[in-house]
GROMACS .gro file of C-alpha atoms in nm:
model
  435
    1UNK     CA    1   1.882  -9.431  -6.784
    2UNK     CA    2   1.921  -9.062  -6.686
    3UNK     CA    3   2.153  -9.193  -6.388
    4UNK     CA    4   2.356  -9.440  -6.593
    5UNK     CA    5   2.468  -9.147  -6.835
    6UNK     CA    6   2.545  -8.944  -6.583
    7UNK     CA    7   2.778  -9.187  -6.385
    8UNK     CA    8   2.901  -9.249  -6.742
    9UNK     CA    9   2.977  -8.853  -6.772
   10UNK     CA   10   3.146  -8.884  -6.433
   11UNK     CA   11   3.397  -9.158  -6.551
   12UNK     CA   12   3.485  -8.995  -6.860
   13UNK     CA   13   3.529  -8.704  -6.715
   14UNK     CA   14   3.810  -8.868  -6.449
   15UNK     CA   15   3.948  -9.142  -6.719
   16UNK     CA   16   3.950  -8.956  -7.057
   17UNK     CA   17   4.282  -8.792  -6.902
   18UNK     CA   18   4.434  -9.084  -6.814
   19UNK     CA   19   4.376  -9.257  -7.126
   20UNK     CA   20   4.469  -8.978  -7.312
   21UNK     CA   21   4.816  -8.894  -7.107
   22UNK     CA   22   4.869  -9.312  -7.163
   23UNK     CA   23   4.777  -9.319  -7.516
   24UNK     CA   24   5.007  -9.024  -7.598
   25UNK     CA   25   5.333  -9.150  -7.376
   26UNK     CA   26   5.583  -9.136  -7.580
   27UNK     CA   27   5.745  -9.416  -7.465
   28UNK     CA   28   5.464  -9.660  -7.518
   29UNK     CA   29   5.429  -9.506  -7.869
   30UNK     CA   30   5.785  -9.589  -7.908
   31UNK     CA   31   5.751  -9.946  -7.807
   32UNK     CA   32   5.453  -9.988  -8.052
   33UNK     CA   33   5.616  -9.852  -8.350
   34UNK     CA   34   5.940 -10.001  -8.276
   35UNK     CA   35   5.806 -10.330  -8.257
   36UNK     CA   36   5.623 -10.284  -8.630
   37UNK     CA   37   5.938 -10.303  -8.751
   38UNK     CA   38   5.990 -10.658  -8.667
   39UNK     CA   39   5.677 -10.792  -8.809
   40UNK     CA   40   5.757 -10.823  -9.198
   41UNK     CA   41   6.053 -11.012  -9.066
   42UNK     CA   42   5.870 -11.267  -8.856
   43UNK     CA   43   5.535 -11.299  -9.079
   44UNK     CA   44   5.807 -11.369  -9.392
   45UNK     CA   45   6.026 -11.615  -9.129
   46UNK     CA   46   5.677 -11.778  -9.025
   47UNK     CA   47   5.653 -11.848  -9.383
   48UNK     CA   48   5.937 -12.063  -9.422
   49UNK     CA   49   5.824 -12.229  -9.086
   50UNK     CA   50   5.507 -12.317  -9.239
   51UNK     CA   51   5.684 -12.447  -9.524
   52UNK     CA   52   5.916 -12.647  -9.294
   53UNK     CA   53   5.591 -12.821  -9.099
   54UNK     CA   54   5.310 -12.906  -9.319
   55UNK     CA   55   4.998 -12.994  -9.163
   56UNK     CA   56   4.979 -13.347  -9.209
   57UNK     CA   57   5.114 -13.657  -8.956
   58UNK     CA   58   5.272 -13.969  -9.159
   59UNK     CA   59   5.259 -14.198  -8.862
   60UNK     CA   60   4.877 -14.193  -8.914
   61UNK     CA   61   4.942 -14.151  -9.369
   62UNK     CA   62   4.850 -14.478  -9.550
   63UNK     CA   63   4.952 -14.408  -9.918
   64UNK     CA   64   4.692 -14.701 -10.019
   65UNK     CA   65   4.396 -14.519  -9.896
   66UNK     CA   66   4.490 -14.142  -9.938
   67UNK     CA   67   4.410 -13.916 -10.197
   68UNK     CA   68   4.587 -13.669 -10.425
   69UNK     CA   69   4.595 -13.440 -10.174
   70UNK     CA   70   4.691 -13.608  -9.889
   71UNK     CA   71   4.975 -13.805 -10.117
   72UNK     CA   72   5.105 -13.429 -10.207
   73UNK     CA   73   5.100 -13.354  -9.856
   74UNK     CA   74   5.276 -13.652  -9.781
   75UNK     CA   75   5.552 -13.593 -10.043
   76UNK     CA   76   5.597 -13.232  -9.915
   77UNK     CA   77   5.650 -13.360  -9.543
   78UNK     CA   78   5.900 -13.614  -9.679
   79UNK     CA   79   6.117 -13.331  -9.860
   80UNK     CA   80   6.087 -13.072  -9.553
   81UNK     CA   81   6.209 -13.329  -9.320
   82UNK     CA   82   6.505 -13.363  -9.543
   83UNK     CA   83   6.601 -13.037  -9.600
   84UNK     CA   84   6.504 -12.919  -9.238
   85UNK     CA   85   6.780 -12.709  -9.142
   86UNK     CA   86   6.802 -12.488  -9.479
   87UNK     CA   87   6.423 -12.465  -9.497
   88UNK     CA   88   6.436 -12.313  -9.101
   89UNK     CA   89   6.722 -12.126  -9.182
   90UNK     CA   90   6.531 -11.805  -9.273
   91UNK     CA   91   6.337 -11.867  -8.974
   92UNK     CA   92   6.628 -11.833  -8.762
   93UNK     CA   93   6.755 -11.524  -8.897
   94UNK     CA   94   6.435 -11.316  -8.926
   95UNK     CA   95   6.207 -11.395  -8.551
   96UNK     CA   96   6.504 -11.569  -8.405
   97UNK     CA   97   6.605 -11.198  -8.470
   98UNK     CA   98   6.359 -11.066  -8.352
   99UNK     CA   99   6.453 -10.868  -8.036
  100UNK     CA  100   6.780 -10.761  -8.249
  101UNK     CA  101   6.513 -10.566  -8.433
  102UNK     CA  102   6.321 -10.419  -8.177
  103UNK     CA  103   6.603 -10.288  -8.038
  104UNK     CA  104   6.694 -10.088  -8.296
  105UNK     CA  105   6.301  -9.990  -8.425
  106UNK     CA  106   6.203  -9.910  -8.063
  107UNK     CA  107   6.553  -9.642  -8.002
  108UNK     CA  108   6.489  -9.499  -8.390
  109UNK     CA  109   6.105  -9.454  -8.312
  110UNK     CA  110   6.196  -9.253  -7.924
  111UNK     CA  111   6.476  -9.087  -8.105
  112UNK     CA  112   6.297  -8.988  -8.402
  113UNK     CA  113   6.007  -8.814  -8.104
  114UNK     CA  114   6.293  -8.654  -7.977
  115UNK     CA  115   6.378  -8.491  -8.287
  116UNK     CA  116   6.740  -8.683  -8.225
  117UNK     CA  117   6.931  -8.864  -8.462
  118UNK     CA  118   6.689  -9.118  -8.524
  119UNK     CA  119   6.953  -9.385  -8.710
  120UNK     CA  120   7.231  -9.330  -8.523
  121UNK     CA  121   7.016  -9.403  -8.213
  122UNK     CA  122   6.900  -9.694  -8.333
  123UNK     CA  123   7.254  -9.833  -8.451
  124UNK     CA  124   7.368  -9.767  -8.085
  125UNK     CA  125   7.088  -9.942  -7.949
  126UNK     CA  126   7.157 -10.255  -8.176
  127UNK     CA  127   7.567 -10.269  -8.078
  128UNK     CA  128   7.493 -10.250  -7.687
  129UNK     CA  129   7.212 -10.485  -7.739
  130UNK     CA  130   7.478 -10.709  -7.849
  131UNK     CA  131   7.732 -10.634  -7.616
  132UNK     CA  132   7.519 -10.691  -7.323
  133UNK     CA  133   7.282 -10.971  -7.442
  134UNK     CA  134   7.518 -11.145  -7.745
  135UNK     CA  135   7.849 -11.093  -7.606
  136UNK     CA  136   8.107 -11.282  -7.811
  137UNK     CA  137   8.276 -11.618  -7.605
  138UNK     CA  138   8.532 -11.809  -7.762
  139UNK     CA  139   8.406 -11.632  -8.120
  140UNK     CA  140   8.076 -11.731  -8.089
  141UNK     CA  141   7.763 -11.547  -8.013
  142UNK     CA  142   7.515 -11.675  -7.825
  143UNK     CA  143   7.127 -11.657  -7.953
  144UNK     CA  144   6.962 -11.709  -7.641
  145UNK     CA  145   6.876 -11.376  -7.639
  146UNK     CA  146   6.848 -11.239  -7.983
  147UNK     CA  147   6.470 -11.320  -8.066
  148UNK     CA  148   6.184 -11.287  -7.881
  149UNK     CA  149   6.346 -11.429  -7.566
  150UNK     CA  150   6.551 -11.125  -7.583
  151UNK     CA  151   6.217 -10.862  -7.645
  152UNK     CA  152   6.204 -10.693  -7.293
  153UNK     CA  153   6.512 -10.715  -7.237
  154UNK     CA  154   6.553 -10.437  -7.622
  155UNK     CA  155   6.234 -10.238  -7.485
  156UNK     CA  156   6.472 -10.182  -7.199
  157UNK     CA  157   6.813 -10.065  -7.381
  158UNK     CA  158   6.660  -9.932  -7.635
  159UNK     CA  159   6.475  -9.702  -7.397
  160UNK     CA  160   6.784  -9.581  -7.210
  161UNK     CA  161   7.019  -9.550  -7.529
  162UNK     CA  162   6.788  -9.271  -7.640
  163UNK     CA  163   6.706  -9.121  -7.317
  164UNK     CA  164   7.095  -9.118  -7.237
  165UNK     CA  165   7.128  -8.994  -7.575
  166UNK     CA  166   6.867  -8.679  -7.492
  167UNK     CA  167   7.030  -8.620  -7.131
  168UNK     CA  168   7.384  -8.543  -7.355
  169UNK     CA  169   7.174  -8.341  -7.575
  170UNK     CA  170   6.953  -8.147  -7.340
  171UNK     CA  171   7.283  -8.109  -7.149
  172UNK     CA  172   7.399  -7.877  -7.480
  173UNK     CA  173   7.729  -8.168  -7.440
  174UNK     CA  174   7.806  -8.122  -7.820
  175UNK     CA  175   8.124  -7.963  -8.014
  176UNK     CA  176   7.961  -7.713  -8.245
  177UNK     CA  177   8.136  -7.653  -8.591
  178UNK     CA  178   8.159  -7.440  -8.894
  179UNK     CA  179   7.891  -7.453  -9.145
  180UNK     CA  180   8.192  -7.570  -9.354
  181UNK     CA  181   8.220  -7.899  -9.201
  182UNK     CA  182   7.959  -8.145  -9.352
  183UNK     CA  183   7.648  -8.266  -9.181
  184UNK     CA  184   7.824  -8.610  -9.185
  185UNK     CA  185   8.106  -8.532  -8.975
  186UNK     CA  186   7.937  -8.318  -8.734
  187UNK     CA  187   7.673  -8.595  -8.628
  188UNK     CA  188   7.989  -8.849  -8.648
  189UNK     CA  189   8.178  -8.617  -8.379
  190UNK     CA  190   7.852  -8.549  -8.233
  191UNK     CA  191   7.778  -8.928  -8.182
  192UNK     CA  192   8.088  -9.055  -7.964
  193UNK     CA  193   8.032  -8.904  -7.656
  194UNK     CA  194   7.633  -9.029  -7.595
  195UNK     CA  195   7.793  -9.399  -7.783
  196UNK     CA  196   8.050  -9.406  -7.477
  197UNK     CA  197   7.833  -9.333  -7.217
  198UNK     CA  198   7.529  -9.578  -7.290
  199UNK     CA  199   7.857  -9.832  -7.270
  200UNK     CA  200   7.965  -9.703  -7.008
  201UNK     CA  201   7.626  -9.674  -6.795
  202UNK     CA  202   7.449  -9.964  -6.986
  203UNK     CA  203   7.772 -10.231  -7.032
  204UNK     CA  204   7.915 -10.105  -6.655
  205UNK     CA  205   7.577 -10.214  -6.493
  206UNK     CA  206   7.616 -10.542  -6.648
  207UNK     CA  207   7.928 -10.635  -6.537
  208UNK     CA  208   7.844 -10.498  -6.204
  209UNK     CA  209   7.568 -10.712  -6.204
  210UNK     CA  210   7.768 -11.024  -6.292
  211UNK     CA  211   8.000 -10.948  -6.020
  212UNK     CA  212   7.752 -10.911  -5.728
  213UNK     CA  213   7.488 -11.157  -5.803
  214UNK     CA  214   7.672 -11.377  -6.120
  215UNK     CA  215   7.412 -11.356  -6.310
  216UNK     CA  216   7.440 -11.101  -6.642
  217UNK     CA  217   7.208 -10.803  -6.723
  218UNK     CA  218   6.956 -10.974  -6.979
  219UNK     CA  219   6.944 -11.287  -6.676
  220UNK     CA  220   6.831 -10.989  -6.382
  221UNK     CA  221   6.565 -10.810  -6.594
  222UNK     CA  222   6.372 -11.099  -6.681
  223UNK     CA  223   6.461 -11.223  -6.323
  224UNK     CA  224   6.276 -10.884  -6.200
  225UNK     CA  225   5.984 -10.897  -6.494
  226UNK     CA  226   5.899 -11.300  -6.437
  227UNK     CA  227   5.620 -11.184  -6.143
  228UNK     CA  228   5.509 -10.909  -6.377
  229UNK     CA  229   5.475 -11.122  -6.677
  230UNK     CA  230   5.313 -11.397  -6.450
  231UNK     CA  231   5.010 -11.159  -6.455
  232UNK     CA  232   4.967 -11.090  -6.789
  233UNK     CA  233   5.099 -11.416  -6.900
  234UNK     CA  234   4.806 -11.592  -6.750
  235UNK     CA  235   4.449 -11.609  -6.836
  236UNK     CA  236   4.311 -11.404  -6.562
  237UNK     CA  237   4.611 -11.145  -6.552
  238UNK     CA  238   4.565 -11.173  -6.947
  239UNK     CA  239   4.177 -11.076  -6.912
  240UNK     CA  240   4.202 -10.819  -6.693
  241UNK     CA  241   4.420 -10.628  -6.912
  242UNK     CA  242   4.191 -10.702  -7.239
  243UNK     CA  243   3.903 -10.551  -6.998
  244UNK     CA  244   4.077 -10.234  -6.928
  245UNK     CA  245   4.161 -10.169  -7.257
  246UNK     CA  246   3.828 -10.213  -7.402
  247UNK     CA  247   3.696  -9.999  -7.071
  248UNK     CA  248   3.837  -9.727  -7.194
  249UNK     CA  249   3.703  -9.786  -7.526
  250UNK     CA  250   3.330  -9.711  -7.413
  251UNK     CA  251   3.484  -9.355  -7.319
  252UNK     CA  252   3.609  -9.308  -7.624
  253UNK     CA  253   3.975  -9.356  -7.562
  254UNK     CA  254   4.142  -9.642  -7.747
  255UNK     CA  255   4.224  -9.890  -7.514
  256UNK     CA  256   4.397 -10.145  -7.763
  257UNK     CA  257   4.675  -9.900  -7.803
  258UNK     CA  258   4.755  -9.882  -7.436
  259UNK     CA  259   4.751 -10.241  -7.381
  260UNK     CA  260   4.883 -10.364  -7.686
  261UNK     CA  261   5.293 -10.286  -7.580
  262UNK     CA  262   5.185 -10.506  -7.291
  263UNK     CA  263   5.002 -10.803  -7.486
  264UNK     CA  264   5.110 -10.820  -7.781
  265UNK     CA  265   5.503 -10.844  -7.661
  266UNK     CA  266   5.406 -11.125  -7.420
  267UNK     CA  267   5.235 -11.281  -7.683
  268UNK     CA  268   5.485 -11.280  -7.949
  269UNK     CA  269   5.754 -11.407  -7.694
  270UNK     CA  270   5.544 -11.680  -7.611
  271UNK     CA  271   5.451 -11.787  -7.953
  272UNK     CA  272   5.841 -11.768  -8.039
  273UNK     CA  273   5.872 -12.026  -7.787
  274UNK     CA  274   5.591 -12.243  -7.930
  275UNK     CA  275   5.774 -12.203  -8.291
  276UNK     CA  276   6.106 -12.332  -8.136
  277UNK     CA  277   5.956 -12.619  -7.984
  278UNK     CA  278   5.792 -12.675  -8.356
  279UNK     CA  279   6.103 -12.682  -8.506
  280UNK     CA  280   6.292 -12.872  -8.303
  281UNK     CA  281   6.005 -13.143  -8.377
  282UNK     CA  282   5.797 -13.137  -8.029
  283UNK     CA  283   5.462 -12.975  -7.970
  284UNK     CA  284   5.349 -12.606  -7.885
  285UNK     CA  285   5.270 -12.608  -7.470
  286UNK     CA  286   5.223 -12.246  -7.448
  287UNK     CA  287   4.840 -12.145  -7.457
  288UNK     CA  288   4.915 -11.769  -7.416
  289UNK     CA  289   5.030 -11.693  -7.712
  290UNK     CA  290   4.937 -11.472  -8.004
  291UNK     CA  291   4.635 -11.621  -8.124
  292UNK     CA  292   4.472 -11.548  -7.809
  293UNK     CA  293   4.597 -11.219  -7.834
  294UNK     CA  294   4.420 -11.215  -8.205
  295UNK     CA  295   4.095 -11.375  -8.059
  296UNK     CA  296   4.068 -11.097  -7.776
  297UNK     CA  297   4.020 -10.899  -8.115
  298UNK     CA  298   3.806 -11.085  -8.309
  299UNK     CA  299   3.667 -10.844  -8.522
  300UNK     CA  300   3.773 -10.608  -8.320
  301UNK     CA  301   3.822 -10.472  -7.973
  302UNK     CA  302   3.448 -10.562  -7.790
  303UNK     CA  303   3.411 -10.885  -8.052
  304UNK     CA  304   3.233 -10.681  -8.214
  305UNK     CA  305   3.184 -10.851  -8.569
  306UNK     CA  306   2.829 -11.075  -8.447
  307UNK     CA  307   2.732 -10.698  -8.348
  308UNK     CA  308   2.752 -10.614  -8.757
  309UNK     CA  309   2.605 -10.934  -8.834
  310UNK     CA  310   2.318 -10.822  -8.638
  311UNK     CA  311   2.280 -10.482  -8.784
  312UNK     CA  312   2.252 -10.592  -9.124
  313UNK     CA  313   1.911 -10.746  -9.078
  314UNK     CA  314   1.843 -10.431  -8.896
  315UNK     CA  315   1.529 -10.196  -8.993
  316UNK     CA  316   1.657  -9.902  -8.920
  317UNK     CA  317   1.815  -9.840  -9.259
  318UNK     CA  318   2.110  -9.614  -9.055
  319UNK     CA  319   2.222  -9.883  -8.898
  320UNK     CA  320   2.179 -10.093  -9.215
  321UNK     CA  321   2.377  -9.932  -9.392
  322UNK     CA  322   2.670  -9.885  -9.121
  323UNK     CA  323   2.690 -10.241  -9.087
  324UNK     CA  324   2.778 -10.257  -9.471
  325UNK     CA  325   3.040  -9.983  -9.407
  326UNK     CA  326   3.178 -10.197  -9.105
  327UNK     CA  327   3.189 -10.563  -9.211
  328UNK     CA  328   3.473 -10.567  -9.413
  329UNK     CA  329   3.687 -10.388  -9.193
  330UNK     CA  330   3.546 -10.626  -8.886
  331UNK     CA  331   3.641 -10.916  -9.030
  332UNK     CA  332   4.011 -10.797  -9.045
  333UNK     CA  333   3.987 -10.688  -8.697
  334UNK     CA  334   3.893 -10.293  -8.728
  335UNK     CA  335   3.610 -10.166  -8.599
  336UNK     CA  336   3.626  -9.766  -8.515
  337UNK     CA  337   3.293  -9.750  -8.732
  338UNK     CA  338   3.089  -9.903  -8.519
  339UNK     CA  339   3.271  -9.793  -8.172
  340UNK     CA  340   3.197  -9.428  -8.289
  341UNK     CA  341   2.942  -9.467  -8.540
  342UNK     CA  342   2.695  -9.661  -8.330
  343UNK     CA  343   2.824  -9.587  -8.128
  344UNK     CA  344   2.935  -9.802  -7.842
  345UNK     CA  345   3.137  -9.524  -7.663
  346UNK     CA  346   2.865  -9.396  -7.386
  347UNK     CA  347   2.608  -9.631  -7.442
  348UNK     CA  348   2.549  -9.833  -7.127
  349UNK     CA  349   2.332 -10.100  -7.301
  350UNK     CA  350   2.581 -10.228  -7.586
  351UNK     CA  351   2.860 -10.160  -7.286
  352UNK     CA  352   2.757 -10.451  -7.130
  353UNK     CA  353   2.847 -10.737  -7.457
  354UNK     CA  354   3.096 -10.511  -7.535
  355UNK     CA  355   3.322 -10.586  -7.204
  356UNK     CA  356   3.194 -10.941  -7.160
  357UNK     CA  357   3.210 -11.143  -7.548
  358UNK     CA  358   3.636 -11.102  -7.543
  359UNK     CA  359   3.616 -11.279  -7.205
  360UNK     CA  360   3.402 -11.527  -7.258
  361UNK     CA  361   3.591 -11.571  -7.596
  362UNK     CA  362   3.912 -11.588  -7.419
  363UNK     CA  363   3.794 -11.853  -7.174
  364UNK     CA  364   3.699 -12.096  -7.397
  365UNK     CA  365   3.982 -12.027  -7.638
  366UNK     CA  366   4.249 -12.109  -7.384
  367UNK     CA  367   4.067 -12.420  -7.231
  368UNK     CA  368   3.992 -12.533  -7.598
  369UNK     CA  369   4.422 -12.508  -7.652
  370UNK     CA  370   4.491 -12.670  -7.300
  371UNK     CA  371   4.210 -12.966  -7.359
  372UNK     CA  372   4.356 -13.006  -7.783
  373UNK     CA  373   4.026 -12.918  -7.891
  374UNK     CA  374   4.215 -12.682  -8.115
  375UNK     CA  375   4.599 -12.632  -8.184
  376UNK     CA  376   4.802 -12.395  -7.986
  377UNK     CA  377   4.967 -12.070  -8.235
  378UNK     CA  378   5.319 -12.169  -8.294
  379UNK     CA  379   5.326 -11.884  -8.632
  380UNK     CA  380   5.328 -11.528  -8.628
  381UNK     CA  381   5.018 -11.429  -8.823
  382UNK     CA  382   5.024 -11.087  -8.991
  383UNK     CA  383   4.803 -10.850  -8.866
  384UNK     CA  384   4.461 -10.689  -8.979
  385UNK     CA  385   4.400 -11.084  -9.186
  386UNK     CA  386   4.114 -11.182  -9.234
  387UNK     CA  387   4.004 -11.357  -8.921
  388UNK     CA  388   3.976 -11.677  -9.055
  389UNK     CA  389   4.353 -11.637  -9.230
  390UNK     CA  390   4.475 -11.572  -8.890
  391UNK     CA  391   4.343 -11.872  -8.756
  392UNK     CA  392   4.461 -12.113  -9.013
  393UNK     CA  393   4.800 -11.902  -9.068
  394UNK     CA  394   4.857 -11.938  -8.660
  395UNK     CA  395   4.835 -12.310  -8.673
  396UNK     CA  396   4.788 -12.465  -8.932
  397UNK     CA  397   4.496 -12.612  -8.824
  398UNK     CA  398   4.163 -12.564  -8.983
  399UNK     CA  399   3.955 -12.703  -8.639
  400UNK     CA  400   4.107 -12.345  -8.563
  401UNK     CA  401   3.889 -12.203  -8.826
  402UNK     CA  402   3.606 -12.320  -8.711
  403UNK     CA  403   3.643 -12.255  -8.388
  404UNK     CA  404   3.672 -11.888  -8.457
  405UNK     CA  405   3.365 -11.921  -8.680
  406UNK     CA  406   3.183 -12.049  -8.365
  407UNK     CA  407   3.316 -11.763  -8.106
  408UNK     CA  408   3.154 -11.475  -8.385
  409UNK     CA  409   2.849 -11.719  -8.361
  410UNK     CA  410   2.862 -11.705  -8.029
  411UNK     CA  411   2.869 -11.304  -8.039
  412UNK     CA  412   2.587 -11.256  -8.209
  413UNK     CA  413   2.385 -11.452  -7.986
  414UNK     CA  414   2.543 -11.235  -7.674
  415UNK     CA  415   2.485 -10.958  -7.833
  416UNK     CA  416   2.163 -10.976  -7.953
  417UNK     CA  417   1.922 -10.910  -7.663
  418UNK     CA  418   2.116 -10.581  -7.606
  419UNK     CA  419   2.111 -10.510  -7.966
  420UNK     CA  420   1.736 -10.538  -7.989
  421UNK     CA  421   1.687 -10.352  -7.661
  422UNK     CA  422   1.915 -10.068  -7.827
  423UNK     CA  423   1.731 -10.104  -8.136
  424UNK     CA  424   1.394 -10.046  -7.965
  425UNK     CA  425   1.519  -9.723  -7.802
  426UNK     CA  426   1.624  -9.568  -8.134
  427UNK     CA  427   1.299  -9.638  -8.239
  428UNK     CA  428   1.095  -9.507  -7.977
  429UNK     CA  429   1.324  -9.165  -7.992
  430UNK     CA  430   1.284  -9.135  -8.376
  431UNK     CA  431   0.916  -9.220  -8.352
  432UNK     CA  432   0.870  -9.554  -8.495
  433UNK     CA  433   0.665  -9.788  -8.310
  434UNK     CA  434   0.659 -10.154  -8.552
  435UNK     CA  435   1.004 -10.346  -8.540
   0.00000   0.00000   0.00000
């Protein structure tokens, strides 16, 4: 054991400032936070989606045999398949928005780290979003690229508005004025010169772009990003990254923060797709979408939620009474009690169930999606839900439901011969010998 904790010491020692330096990039923050400002707008948007697809089929609804329920379900299909469009329409203008949004939340966030103009950054970022990825033809702007489609290709502009917008400032490229002049004025003046240039720079590289290869800027970058995504948009590429992240959990750094810009954009873009295919009437195809994304969480990062359940039939009253303190928050995903309070961080023995429960979770999860066993998540789900919200909330589908019962099931039985070998050990150190 001696040896174990000292390899641990080792790895801390050469990862804690890596994970720190990662978890405190400011552009990574920025992505985060920017994003967060899309989310009321697509959970609300999902809303109406739900709305627009209740969970019922009519080619298999026989009025004679079905029951109150079913008949209202039946009723409330009938009226949403009339009124489609204008049920979908706030659908369309809140996550068909979505990378509109991100673009500006993502430049105000970097700008507002900055200490820049955190509004004006943002507006910029929004206006050469649109010039580049929603260019006007014929009066009519294209979509393609305006909701989650459109996601990487905001992270991008958004980025280089503000860091454009820093080189002006650093640069001291400002006309100072009298303390007169209002506040207004001076950031308006102020304003124009980084405005032109992110044109210039951002705009100029797209039409350069279009003239050498004929394809425009938002085409190239996911052109460049479809190998990258390839990794993380598949189950392997998708594990791997889940496995870092919680890695650098057991040192104490918080690994969902690093490789949630990474994730939880994929994600989201993919489970736009699966709610466009939804309401244009066909069926989700997408199995990396969010709710994976939710289930390499369950209860938090590690799966850690059948670890509670364990500890509440636990007699060592500290860890008793921890696991009352935890469950709550564990069941809506949090779980910073028991990663410090345990703890898990530098404890090779829980380390082990810790790293392997999300991949084992994520295996059968995606193969349960591909095979139909459950539904594939077509809604954005808000976050911290109950787990068993998320599940129905992502699908509509309460086979989903269950299924997430049975991967916390399936925790506590991974967890428990580690938990009882842990358990053992704090009991031999404190003194007590019965269990």
């Amino acid at each position: 054991m001696k040896k174990k904790t000292t390899l641990l010491e080792k790895m801390d020692h050469i990862l804690s400032p890596i994970g720190s330096k990662l978890g405190n990039q400011i552009h990574l923050k920025a992505i985060s936070a920017g994003m967060m400002f899309g989310l009321p707008f697509i959970v609300v948007g999902s809303l109406f989606l739900i709305v627009a697809n209740p969970p019922i089929n009519l080619e298999l609804y026989n009025s004679e045999t079905a029951n109150f329920f079913i008949r209202f379900l039946a009723s409330w299909k009938e009226f949403a398949l009339a009124n489609y469009a204008e049920l979908t329409a706030p659908y369309n203008m809140t996550m068909g928005i979505f990378g509109l949004i991100c673009a500006f939340g993502i430049a105000y966030s970097l700008a507002r780290d900055y200490h820049l103009n955190a509004a004006m950054n943002g507006i910029m970022s929004v206006a050469i979003f649109m010039l580049v990825a929603a260019n006007s033809i014929d009066g009519q702007i294209p979509t393609n690229y305006l909701g989650t489609n459109g996601l990487f290709v905001a992270i991008i502009i958004a980025l280089v508005v503000v860091e454009i917008t820093r080189l002006v400032e650093r640069f001291g490229w400002k006309i100072t004025m009298p303390d007169s002049v209002p506040t207004a004025v001076t950031a308006f003046v102020n304003s124009l010169l980084p405005l032109l240039l992110n044109i210039i720079v951002i705009y100029g590289t797209n039409l350069i772009l279009i003239a050498l290869t004929g394809v425009a800027f938002p085409d190239f970058i996911m052109q460049l990003l479809t190998p990258a995504l390839g990794i993380a948009g598949n189950l392997w590429g998708f594990i791997a990254i889940v496995t870092f992240g919680n890695f650098l959990w057991l040192f104490g750094i918080n690994g969902s923060s690093i490789v949630f810009p990474i994730l939880f954009s994929i994600c989201v873009a993919n489970t736009g797709i699966n709610g466009d295919l939804v309401a244009s009437g066909q069926e989700p195809t997408v199995a990396m979408n969010l709710q994976m994304f939710r289930i390499s969480i369950l209860g938090g990062a590690g799966g850690t939620l059948g670890l509670i359940i364990l500890m509440l039939r636990s007699k060592l009253p500290q860890f008793k009474t921890l696991s009352k303190i935890s469950l709550i928050p564990g069941i809506c995903g949090i779980n910073e009690p028991i990663i410090f309070g345990l703890p898990i961080v530098f404890n090779p023995i829980l380390a082990i169930p810790f790293l392997i429960t999300p991949i084992i979770s994520l295996i059968l999860s995606y193969y349960a999606q591909v095979s139909g066993l459950i539904s594939m998540g077509y809604i954005i789900d808000p976050s911290f839900t109950p787990f068993f919200a998320q599940a129905y909330l992502a699908t509509m589908d309460w086979r989903n439901v269950l299924f997430y019962c049975g991967l916390i099931v399936l925790s506590i039985f991974i967890y428990y011969p580690f938990f009882k070998v842990y358990e053992r050990t704090i009991m031999k150190e404190e003194g007590l010998t019965k269990i």
